[in-house]
Amino acid sequence: MDCGLIGRKLGHSFSPKIHSLLGNYPYRLIPLEPEEVGDFLRKGEFHGLNVTIPYKKTVMEYCAELTPAARRIGSVNTILRRSDGTLLGDNTDYDGFLYLLKSAGARVEGRKALVLGSGGASLTVRAVLSELGAREVVTISRSGENNYQNLDRHADAQIIVNATPVGMYPNNGVSPVDLDQFPQCDGVFDLIYNPSKTQLLLQAQRRGLIWGNGLGMLVAQAKAASERFQGKKLPDELVADITAKLEWETKNILLIGMPGCGKTTIGKALAQKLGRPLADVDEKIIEEAGCSIPHIFATEGEEGFRVREHRALAQIAKESGQVISAGGGIVTRPENRDPMEENSVVVWLHRDLDKLPTDGRPVSQSVPREELYRRRVPLYEAMAQVTVDNNGTVEDTVDEIIRRVMG
Ligand code: NAP
């Protein structure tokens, strides 16, 4: 049984990995240029396919039959070759988005929803919201009647779904809308899963709203497709299990703490134990500046250093699956919060004051150690999701971080 994913650019797709966890069948990435799609569908040796950007509509004309979901939505993301050789077009993004809403605990019935973007995914999102009984579903499109210049018309929106690529890697740190404009909104969903929390989702989380990213949707649509490919029902728990596995593999572990608390030593040992790359924000600053940190402080002052630090952090933290060691003062700048939280679990390495050195660190040389500790502790506390004591052995600290981060 040969299956795969067709699309134009398939570089970093999670689909082969997800399908390998759903069943024992070959699943290939098949990048196609537009002029190749027709031939491939007519002659290709495959049993089942997933379809992604930009071919979800293109493939419809090659399907002898469409399922009711694919017909209603007007887009196909799953194709099955039937025993007579003809193709059945289906849409399992529908199952995926339904899962996203249900797993987040969204309330849809009787409520007003805004869907940002008018592409293929937007069609599916609108169909699901309508079928769940939304009172009104409004599409916001850059060129449409309802657009980003007249969002005030819809200040009463209660649910917002981002079905645009705005905020997606590598263009992290931007948001299609500002949630301050929607005081009645209590649920925000983003189809993007890289970064794990887009700026839109970070804002939703900080406001205490119900929110969810697109990773569970991706896995749920793959599970529904795999059921079609394999001709059997798969356990529902697989979706949450595979999503958690991918979340763990892609999450960064970002170490913060006082100068000299052991971030570099623990970072190296943790990275080695987990088989992950180690990224050091200070090293990146030195590499980009071409000089030492004391030299940057001497020539550009602390302000100049912090600007460089933010830039280095943003570049490092948008990548996934790393251990990151950050400088002691990274928590002093509010603008560092988004990059620290978008893909990472932030771990405060706590080391007793009398065990901290004072040498060679520009800020700790200029401010008494006790004073720096007193000022910084509340910032570490506020920023960290996990606090780990680092007064014992390296091995104990590493094991404790892994235990706490994995939950
Ligand atoms: P698409 O067909 O290319 O549509 C995206 C829509 O976003 C466009 O039609 C456009 O709508 C809007 N848009 C594009 N660039 C924009 C920009 N710079 N600013 C504002 N709006 C912009 O893509 P799609 O298949 O619908 O996918 C949309 C997003 O959902 C992508 O990020 C994709 O990765 C994600 N997705 C995730 C899953 C999942 O399983 N998690 C599944 C499908 C898609 P207007 O021109 O009307 O503004």
Short mmCIF file of C-alpha atoms and ligand atoms in Angstrom, two decimals:
data_model
loop_
_atom_site.label_atom_id
_atom_site.label_comp_id
_atom_site.label_asym_id
_atom_site.label_seq_id
_atom_site.Cartn_x
_atom_site.Cartn_y
_atom_site.Cartn_z
CA MET A 1 0.00 0.00 0.00
CA ASP A 2 1.78 3.11 -1.23
CA CYS A 3 0.70 6.44 0.22
CA GLY A 4 2.10 9.94 0.24
CA LEU A 5 1.65 13.67 0.27
CA ILE A 6 1.50 15.79 -2.88
CA GLY A 7 2.05 19.55 -2.84
CA ARG A 8 4.47 22.05 -4.28
CA LYS A 9 6.92 22.68 -1.43
CA LEU A 10 7.09 19.90 1.12
CA GLY A 11 10.43 20.60 2.82
CA HIS A 12 9.69 20.25 6.54
CA SER A 13 6.49 18.22 6.49
CA PHE A 14 5.61 16.26 9.66
CA SER A 15 3.31 13.97 7.66
CA PRO A 16 5.70 11.03 7.03
CA LYS A 17 6.50 10.90 10.74
CA ILE A 18 2.84 11.09 11.76
CA HIS A 19 1.82 8.38 9.30
CA SER A 20 4.65 6.14 10.51
CA LEU A 21 3.04 6.33 13.96
CA LEU A 22 -0.42 5.60 12.56
CA GLY A 23 0.31 2.44 10.60
CA ASN A 24 2.82 0.28 8.82
CA TYR A 25 2.75 1.54 5.23
CA PRO A 26 5.14 3.52 3.05
CA TYR A 27 4.39 7.24 3.00
CA ARG A 28 6.38 9.45 0.65
CA LEU A 29 6.69 13.17 0.06
CA ILE A 30 5.87 13.86 -3.59
CA PRO A 31 6.61 17.44 -4.63
CA LEU A 32 4.90 18.23 -7.94
CA GLU A 33 4.89 21.22 -10.25
CA PRO A 34 1.39 22.29 -11.40
CA GLU A 35 1.82 20.75 -14.87
CA GLU A 36 2.72 17.36 -13.31
CA VAL A 37 -0.36 16.97 -11.11
CA GLY A 38 -2.78 15.63 -13.75
CA ASP A 39 -0.39 13.01 -15.09
CA PHE A 40 0.58 11.88 -11.61
CA LEU A 41 -3.04 11.41 -10.55
CA ARG A 42 -3.95 9.55 -13.74
CA LYS A 43 -0.92 7.25 -13.86
CA GLY A 44 0.68 7.38 -10.40
CA GLU A 45 1.14 4.15 -8.47
CA PHE A 46 -0.53 4.96 -5.20
CA HIS A 47 -3.24 3.67 -2.96
CA GLY A 48 -3.90 6.86 -0.99
CA LEU A 49 -2.73 10.47 -1.02
CA ASN A 50 -2.84 13.57 1.05
CA VAL A 51 -2.93 16.87 -0.78
CA THR A 52 -1.57 20.19 0.38
CA ILE A 53 -0.96 23.76 -0.85
CA PRO A 54 -1.64 24.64 -3.65
CA TYR A 55 -3.51 21.61 -5.05
CA LYS A 56 -6.54 21.05 -2.79
CA LYS A 57 -8.87 22.41 -5.46
CA THR A 58 -6.82 21.34 -8.50
CA VAL A 59 -7.20 17.64 -7.69
CA MET A 60 -11.01 17.74 -7.55
CA GLU A 61 -11.46 17.43 -11.31
CA TYR A 62 -9.48 14.14 -11.30
CA CYS A 63 -11.76 12.53 -8.69
CA ALA A 64 -14.58 10.39 -10.04
CA GLU A 65 -16.49 11.00 -6.84
CA LEU A 66 -16.30 13.37 -3.88
CA THR A 67 -17.43 12.58 -0.34
CA PRO A 68 -20.20 14.84 1.02
CA ALA A 69 -17.61 16.67 3.19
CA ALA A 70 -15.30 17.38 0.22
CA ARG A 71 -18.25 18.53 -1.88
CA ARG A 72 -19.66 20.79 0.84
CA ILE A 73 -16.27 22.35 1.59
CA GLY A 74 -15.13 22.54 -2.02
CA SER A 75 -11.64 21.20 -1.37
CA VAL A 76 -9.91 17.80 -1.22
CA ASN A 77 -6.99 16.90 1.05
CA THR A 78 -7.28 13.10 0.90
CA ILE A 79 -7.57 10.88 -2.18
CA LEU A 80 -8.23 7.16 -2.22
CA ARG A 81 -7.75 4.90 -5.24
CA ARG A 82 -10.71 2.54 -5.43
CA SER A 83 -10.60 -1.05 -6.67
CA ASP A 84 -11.79 0.01 -10.15
CA GLY A 85 -8.87 2.47 -10.36
CA THR A 86 -10.99 5.63 -10.02
CA LEU A 87 -10.27 8.27 -7.38
CA LEU A 88 -12.43 9.24 -4.39
CA GLY A 89 -11.77 12.76 -3.05
CA ASP A 90 -12.31 13.39 0.63
CA ASN A 91 -11.61 16.15 3.15
CA THR A 92 -10.12 15.14 6.49
CA ASP A 93 -9.05 18.70 7.38
CA TYR A 94 -12.70 18.80 8.45
CA ASP A 95 -12.04 16.11 11.09
CA GLY A 96 -8.82 17.93 12.01
CA PHE A 97 -10.39 21.31 12.71
CA LEU A 98 -13.29 19.68 14.55
CA TYR A 99 -10.70 18.01 16.80
CA LEU A 100 -8.89 21.31 17.38
CA LEU A 101 -12.09 23.00 18.57
CA LYS A 102 -13.25 20.07 20.71
CA SER A 103 -9.90 19.40 22.35
CA ALA A 104 -9.59 23.08 23.30
CA GLY A 105 -13.13 23.12 24.73
CA ALA A 106 -14.40 25.79 22.34
CA ARG A 107 -18.05 26.86 22.53
CA VAL A 108 -19.36 27.53 19.04
CA GLU A 109 -23.14 27.17 19.04
CA GLY A 110 -24.98 30.49 18.79
CA ARG A 111 -21.78 32.50 18.68
CA LYS A 112 -20.15 34.87 16.20
CA ALA A 113 -16.87 33.77 14.60
CA LEU A 114 -14.29 35.56 12.47
CA VAL A 115 -12.19 33.51 10.08
CA LEU A 116 -9.04 35.27 8.93
CA GLY A 117 -8.06 34.42 5.33
CA SER A 118 -10.07 33.12 2.39
CA GLY A 119 -7.90 30.23 1.16
CA GLY A 120 -8.37 26.45 1.23
CA ALA A 121 -8.19 26.03 5.01
CA SER A 122 -10.63 28.89 5.53
CA LEU A 123 -13.27 26.94 3.55
CA THR A 124 -12.95 24.00 5.92
CA VAL A 125 -12.97 26.17 9.03
CA ARG A 126 -16.12 27.95 7.89
CA ALA A 127 -17.88 24.66 7.14
CA VAL A 128 -17.07 23.23 10.58
CA LEU A 129 -18.11 26.41 12.43
CA SER A 130 -21.40 26.57 10.53
CA GLU A 131 -22.14 22.92 11.15
CA LEU A 132 -21.44 23.36 14.86
CA GLY A 133 -24.17 26.02 14.89
CA ALA A 134 -22.22 29.31 14.90
CA ARG A 135 -24.68 32.21 14.74
CA GLU A 136 -22.54 34.10 12.22
CA VAL A 137 -19.30 33.26 10.43
CA VAL A 138 -17.50 36.22 8.85
CA THR A 139 -14.50 35.84 6.55
CA ILE A 140 -11.87 38.55 6.84
CA SER A 141 -10.00 38.86 3.56
CA ARG A 142 -7.47 41.50 2.53
CA SER A 143 -9.43 42.22 -0.61
CA GLY A 144 -12.92 41.40 0.64
CA GLU A 145 -15.86 43.46 1.85
CA ASN A 146 -14.83 42.58 5.41
CA ASN A 147 -11.13 43.33 5.66
CA TYR A 148 -8.42 44.39 8.10
CA GLN A 149 -9.31 48.09 7.69
CA ASN A 150 -12.89 47.70 8.96
CA LEU A 151 -12.46 45.12 11.73
CA ASP A 152 -14.38 47.47 14.07
CA ARG A 153 -17.55 46.23 12.35
CA HIS A 154 -16.92 42.91 14.05
CA ALA A 155 -15.74 44.01 17.50
CA ASP A 156 -18.47 41.67 18.86
CA ALA A 157 -16.70 38.54 17.55
CA GLN A 158 -16.51 35.77 20.15
CA ILE A 159 -14.30 33.31 18.28
CA ILE A 160 -11.33 34.10 16.02
CA VAL A 161 -9.62 31.58 13.75
CA ASN A 162 -6.41 32.38 11.91
CA ALA A 163 -6.43 30.58 8.55
CA THR A 164 -3.68 32.75 7.07
CA PRO A 165 0.07 32.08 7.12
CA VAL A 166 0.68 35.33 9.07
CA GLY A 167 3.00 34.58 12.03
CA MET A 168 4.24 31.27 10.60
CA TYR A 169 7.94 30.30 10.69
CA PRO A 170 10.23 31.89 9.58
CA ASN A 171 8.16 35.08 9.83
CA ASN A 172 7.50 34.71 13.56
CA GLY A 173 6.49 37.59 15.81
CA VAL A 174 3.69 39.14 13.77
CA SER A 175 -0.05 38.80 14.21
CA PRO A 176 -2.90 39.27 11.72
CA VAL A 177 -5.06 41.09 14.32
CA ASP A 178 -4.79 42.66 17.77
CA LEU A 179 -7.13 40.98 20.25
CA ASP A 180 -7.64 44.31 22.06
CA GLN A 181 -10.07 45.04 19.23
CA PHE A 182 -12.31 42.13 20.28
CA PRO A 183 -13.37 42.53 23.90
CA GLN A 184 -16.00 39.75 23.71
CA CYS A 185 -13.68 37.18 22.18
CA ASP A 186 -13.02 34.17 24.41
CA GLY A 187 -11.65 31.60 21.95
CA VAL A 188 -8.70 32.00 19.55
CA PHE A 189 -7.47 29.23 17.24
CA ASP A 190 -4.53 29.29 14.90
CA LEU A 191 -4.02 26.65 12.20
CA ILE A 192 -0.28 27.34 12.34
CA TYR A 193 1.80 24.91 14.44
CA ASN A 194 5.27 26.37 13.86
CA PRO A 195 5.82 28.28 16.08
CA SER A 196 3.91 26.39 18.70
CA LYS A 197 2.41 29.67 19.92
CA THR A 198 2.12 32.40 17.31
CA GLN A 199 2.01 35.97 18.53
CA LEU A 200 -1.79 35.77 18.21
CA LEU A 201 -1.88 32.73 20.51
CA LEU A 202 0.56 34.28 23.00
CA GLN A 203 -1.79 37.24 23.26
CA ALA A 204 -4.79 34.92 23.68
CA GLN A 205 -3.02 32.91 26.37
CA ARG A 206 -2.06 36.06 28.31
CA ARG A 207 -5.66 37.23 28.23
CA GLY A 208 -6.78 33.91 29.70
CA LEU A 209 -8.78 32.89 26.61
CA ILE A 210 -9.37 29.39 25.28
CA TRP A 211 -6.79 28.82 22.54
CA GLY A 212 -5.28 26.10 20.39
CA ASN A 213 -2.67 25.73 17.66
CA GLY A 214 -2.76 23.62 14.50
CA LEU A 215 -0.66 20.64 15.61
CA GLY A 216 -3.56 18.57 16.95
CA MET A 217 -5.49 19.42 13.79
CA LEU A 218 -2.63 18.18 11.62
CA VAL A 219 -2.46 14.89 13.52
CA ALA A 220 -6.26 14.45 13.62
CA GLN A 221 -6.60 14.98 9.86
CA ALA A 222 -3.76 12.49 9.30
CA LYS A 223 -5.44 9.93 11.55
CA ALA A 224 -8.73 10.29 9.63
CA ALA A 225 -6.82 9.94 6.33
CA SER A 226 -4.94 6.92 7.64
CA GLU A 227 -8.22 5.25 8.57
CA ARG A 228 -9.32 5.65 4.94
CA PHE A 229 -5.97 4.33 3.67
CA GLN A 230 -5.96 1.31 6.00
CA GLY A 231 -9.70 0.67 5.83
CA LYS A 232 -10.02 0.39 9.59
CA LYS A 233 -10.83 2.57 12.59
CA LEU A 234 -7.87 3.68 14.71
CA PRO A 235 -8.03 4.41 18.46
CA ASP A 236 -9.00 8.04 19.15
CA GLU A 237 -6.28 8.35 21.83
CA LEU A 238 -3.64 8.13 19.08
CA VAL A 239 -4.26 11.77 18.18
CA ALA A 240 -3.42 13.15 21.62
CA ASP A 241 -0.50 10.72 22.03
CA ILE A 242 1.13 11.60 18.70
CA THR A 243 0.48 15.32 19.23
CA ALA A 244 2.18 15.16 22.65
CA LYS A 245 5.14 13.29 21.16
CA LEU A 246 5.61 15.88 18.41
CA GLU A 247 5.19 18.70 20.92
CA TRP A 248 7.92 17.26 23.10
CA GLU A 249 10.27 16.70 20.16
CA THR A 250 9.84 20.21 18.79
CA LYS A 251 9.81 22.11 22.08
CA ASN A 252 12.96 23.97 23.14
CA ILE A 253 14.18 23.83 26.71
CA LEU A 254 15.38 27.34 27.51
CA LEU A 255 17.53 27.78 30.63
CA ILE A 256 17.50 31.07 32.53
CA GLY A 257 19.04 32.07 35.85
CA MET A 258 21.62 34.22 37.60
CA PRO A 259 25.09 34.64 36.09
CA GLY A 260 27.09 31.61 37.15
CA CYS A 261 24.09 29.44 38.07
CA GLY A 262 25.32 26.68 35.73
CA LYS A 263 23.34 27.27 32.53
CA THR A 264 26.25 26.43 30.25
CA THR A 265 27.32 23.27 32.11
CA ILE A 266 23.76 22.03 32.56
CA GLY A 267 22.86 23.06 29.02
CA LYS A 268 25.69 20.96 27.58
CA ALA A 269 24.86 17.92 29.71
CA LEU A 270 21.13 18.22 28.99
CA ALA A 271 21.69 18.57 25.25
CA GLN A 272 23.96 15.54 25.25
CA LYS A 273 21.54 13.42 27.22
CA LEU A 274 18.61 14.35 24.97
CA GLY A 275 20.62 14.22 21.73
CA ARG A 276 19.61 17.80 20.94
CA PRO A 277 21.64 20.75 19.68
CA LEU A 278 22.70 23.31 22.27
CA ALA A 279 22.31 26.98 21.37
CA ASP A 280 23.91 29.62 23.55
CA VAL A 281 22.54 33.15 23.21
CA ASP A 282 25.76 34.78 24.49
CA GLU A 283 27.85 32.79 22.02
CA LYS A 284 25.61 33.94 19.17
CA ILE A 285 26.01 37.57 20.29
CA ILE A 286 29.81 37.17 20.37
CA GLU A 287 29.80 35.49 16.96
CA GLU A 288 27.68 38.26 15.40
CA ALA A 289 29.56 41.13 17.10
CA GLY A 290 32.99 39.63 16.48
CA CYS A 291 34.15 40.66 19.97
CA SER A 292 33.69 39.71 23.64
CA ILE A 293 30.70 40.66 25.79
CA PRO A 294 32.79 42.91 28.11
CA HIS A 295 33.94 44.70 24.96
CA ILE A 296 30.32 45.20 23.81
CA PHE A 297 29.45 46.61 27.25
CA ALA A 298 32.47 48.92 27.10
CA THR A 299 31.74 50.24 23.62
CA GLU A 300 27.94 50.08 23.30
CA GLY A 301 26.81 50.09 26.94
CA GLU A 302 24.23 47.72 28.42
CA GLU A 303 21.57 49.10 26.07
CA GLY A 304 23.58 48.13 22.98
CA PHE A 305 24.18 44.69 24.43
CA ARG A 306 20.46 44.14 25.16
CA VAL A 307 19.52 45.04 21.58
CA ARG A 308 22.02 42.44 20.32
CA GLU A 309 20.75 39.94 22.88
CA HIS A 310 17.14 40.32 21.75
CA ARG A 311 18.12 39.83 18.13
CA ALA A 312 20.17 36.72 18.91
CA LEU A 313 17.40 35.27 21.09
CA ALA A 314 14.72 35.83 18.42
CA GLN A 315 16.84 34.03 15.82
CA ILE A 316 17.63 31.07 18.07
CA ALA A 317 14.23 30.63 19.73
CA LYS A 318 12.27 30.38 16.48
CA GLU A 319 14.05 27.09 15.74
CA SER A 320 12.75 23.93 17.43
CA GLY A 321 13.98 20.94 19.38
CA GLN A 322 17.00 22.57 21.02
CA VAL A 323 18.40 23.22 24.46
CA ILE A 324 18.99 26.97 24.80
CA SER A 325 21.18 28.68 27.36
CA ALA A 326 20.40 32.38 27.84
CA GLY A 327 22.30 35.15 29.63
CA GLY A 328 21.32 36.08 33.20
CA GLY A 329 19.78 39.43 32.25
CA ILE A 330 17.57 38.19 29.42
CA VAL A 331 14.52 38.45 31.71
CA THR A 332 15.03 42.19 32.24
CA ARG A 333 13.58 43.10 28.83
CA PRO A 334 9.84 42.64 28.22
CA GLU A 335 10.41 42.31 24.47
CA ASN A 336 12.21 39.00 25.11
CA ARG A 337 9.06 37.42 26.44
CA ASP A 338 7.46 36.48 23.09
CA PRO A 339 10.52 34.73 21.63
CA MET A 340 11.11 32.99 24.95
CA GLU A 341 7.58 31.62 25.04
CA GLU A 342 6.73 30.89 21.40
CA ASN A 343 8.48 27.50 21.18
CA SER A 344 10.15 26.94 24.53
CA VAL A 345 9.53 25.77 28.01
CA VAL A 346 11.47 28.19 30.20
CA VAL A 347 13.40 26.59 33.06
CA TRP A 348 14.84 28.70 35.89
CA LEU A 349 18.02 27.12 37.18
CA HIS A 350 18.11 28.15 40.80
CA ARG A 351 21.47 28.16 42.57
CA ASP A 352 22.04 29.48 46.09
CA LEU A 353 23.49 32.97 46.29
CA ASP A 354 26.66 31.90 48.13
CA LYS A 355 27.48 29.48 45.28
CA LEU A 356 27.35 32.14 42.55
CA PRO A 357 30.63 33.59 41.23
CA THR A 358 31.14 37.29 40.50
CA ASP A 359 34.02 37.27 38.05
CA GLY A 360 33.98 38.07 34.34
CA ARG A 361 30.33 39.11 34.06
CA PRO A 362 29.79 42.76 33.25
CA VAL A 363 26.48 43.33 35.04
CA SER A 364 27.33 41.32 38.15
CA GLN A 365 30.58 43.24 38.43
CA SER A 366 28.85 46.61 38.43
CA VAL A 367 25.98 45.67 40.81
CA PRO A 368 26.59 43.87 44.15
CA ARG A 369 25.69 40.21 43.84
CA GLU A 370 23.06 40.33 46.60
CA GLU A 371 21.38 43.33 45.00
CA LEU A 372 21.35 41.71 41.55
CA TYR A 373 19.88 38.53 43.07
CA ARG A 374 17.17 40.50 44.88
CA ARG A 375 16.20 42.34 41.67
CA ARG A 376 16.31 39.33 39.37
CA VAL A 377 14.58 36.59 41.40
CA PRO A 378 11.05 37.98 40.85
CA LEU A 379 11.79 38.25 37.12
CA TYR A 380 12.97 34.63 36.89
CA GLU A 381 9.95 33.52 38.88
CA ALA A 382 7.58 35.39 36.59
CA MET A 383 9.20 34.12 33.40
CA ALA A 384 9.80 30.44 34.20
CA GLN A 385 7.28 27.66 33.75
CA VAL A 386 9.58 25.33 35.68
CA THR A 387 12.05 25.99 38.52
CA VAL A 388 14.82 23.49 39.12
CA ASP A 389 17.32 23.55 41.97
CA ASN A 390 20.95 23.40 40.82
CA ASN A 391 22.84 23.03 44.07
CA GLY A 392 23.55 19.30 43.64
CA THR A 393 25.21 17.28 40.91
CA VAL A 394 24.95 17.97 37.20
CA GLU A 395 23.30 14.56 36.64
CA ASP A 396 20.63 15.21 39.27
CA THR A 397 19.80 18.61 37.81
CA VAL A 398 19.61 17.25 34.26
CA ASP A 399 17.33 14.39 35.31
CA GLU A 400 15.13 16.75 37.28
CA ILE A 401 14.75 19.10 34.28
CA ILE A 402 13.76 16.22 31.99
CA ARG A 403 11.30 14.88 34.55
CA ARG A 404 9.68 18.27 35.13
CA VAL A 405 9.58 19.40 31.50
CA MET A 406 8.07 16.15 30.26
CA GLY A 407 5.43 16.45 32.99
P1 NAP B 1 -3.92 29.39 1.25
O1 NAP B 1 -4.90 28.65 0.43
O2 NAP B 1 -2.67 29.90 0.64
O3 NAP B 1 -4.73 30.60 1.93
C1 NAP B 1 -4.20 31.45 2.88
C2 NAP B 1 -5.04 32.72 2.92
O4 NAP B 1 -4.44 33.59 3.85
C3 NAP B 1 -5.04 33.47 1.59
O5 NAP B 1 -6.11 33.07 0.81
C4 NAP B 1 -5.14 34.93 2.01
O6 NAP B 1 -6.49 35.31 2.13
C5 NAP B 1 -4.53 34.93 3.41
N1 NAP B 1 -3.19 35.50 3.38
C6 NAP B 1 -2.11 35.05 2.70
N2 NAP B 1 -1.05 35.86 2.93
C7 NAP B 1 -1.48 36.82 3.77
C8 NAP B 1 -0.85 37.94 4.38
N3 NAP B 1 0.43 38.24 4.16
N4 NAP B 1 -1.60 38.72 5.19
C9 NAP B 1 -2.90 38.43 5.43
N5 NAP B 1 -3.55 37.38 4.88
C10 NAP B 1 -2.84 36.59 4.08
O7 NAP B 1 -3.45 28.52 2.47
P2 NAP B 1 -4.34 27.50 3.33
O8 NAP B 1 -4.21 26.14 2.81
O9 NAP B 1 -5.71 28.07 3.47
O10 NAP B 1 -3.56 27.54 4.73
C11 NAP B 1 -3.64 28.67 5.57
C12 NAP B 1 -2.81 28.42 6.82
O11 NAP B 1 -3.35 27.31 7.53
C13 NAP B 1 -1.36 28.07 6.53
O12 NAP B 1 -0.56 28.64 7.54
C14 NAP B 1 -1.33 26.56 6.63
O13 NAP B 1 -0.07 26.07 7.00
C15 NAP B 1 -2.35 26.33 7.74
N6 NAP B 1 -2.99 25.01 7.66
C16 NAP B 1 -2.84 24.18 8.73
C17 NAP B 1 -3.44 22.93 8.72
C18 NAP B 1 -3.27 22.03 9.91
O14 NAP B 1 -3.57 20.85 9.81
N7 NAP B 1 -2.85 22.55 11.04
C19 NAP B 1 -4.21 22.52 7.63
C20 NAP B 1 -4.35 23.41 6.55
C21 NAP B 1 -3.72 24.65 6.58
P3 NAP B 1 -6.96 36.78 1.63
O15 NAP B 1 -6.24 37.02 0.32
O16 NAP B 1 -8.41 36.62 1.47
O17 NAP B 1 -6.60 37.79 2.66
#
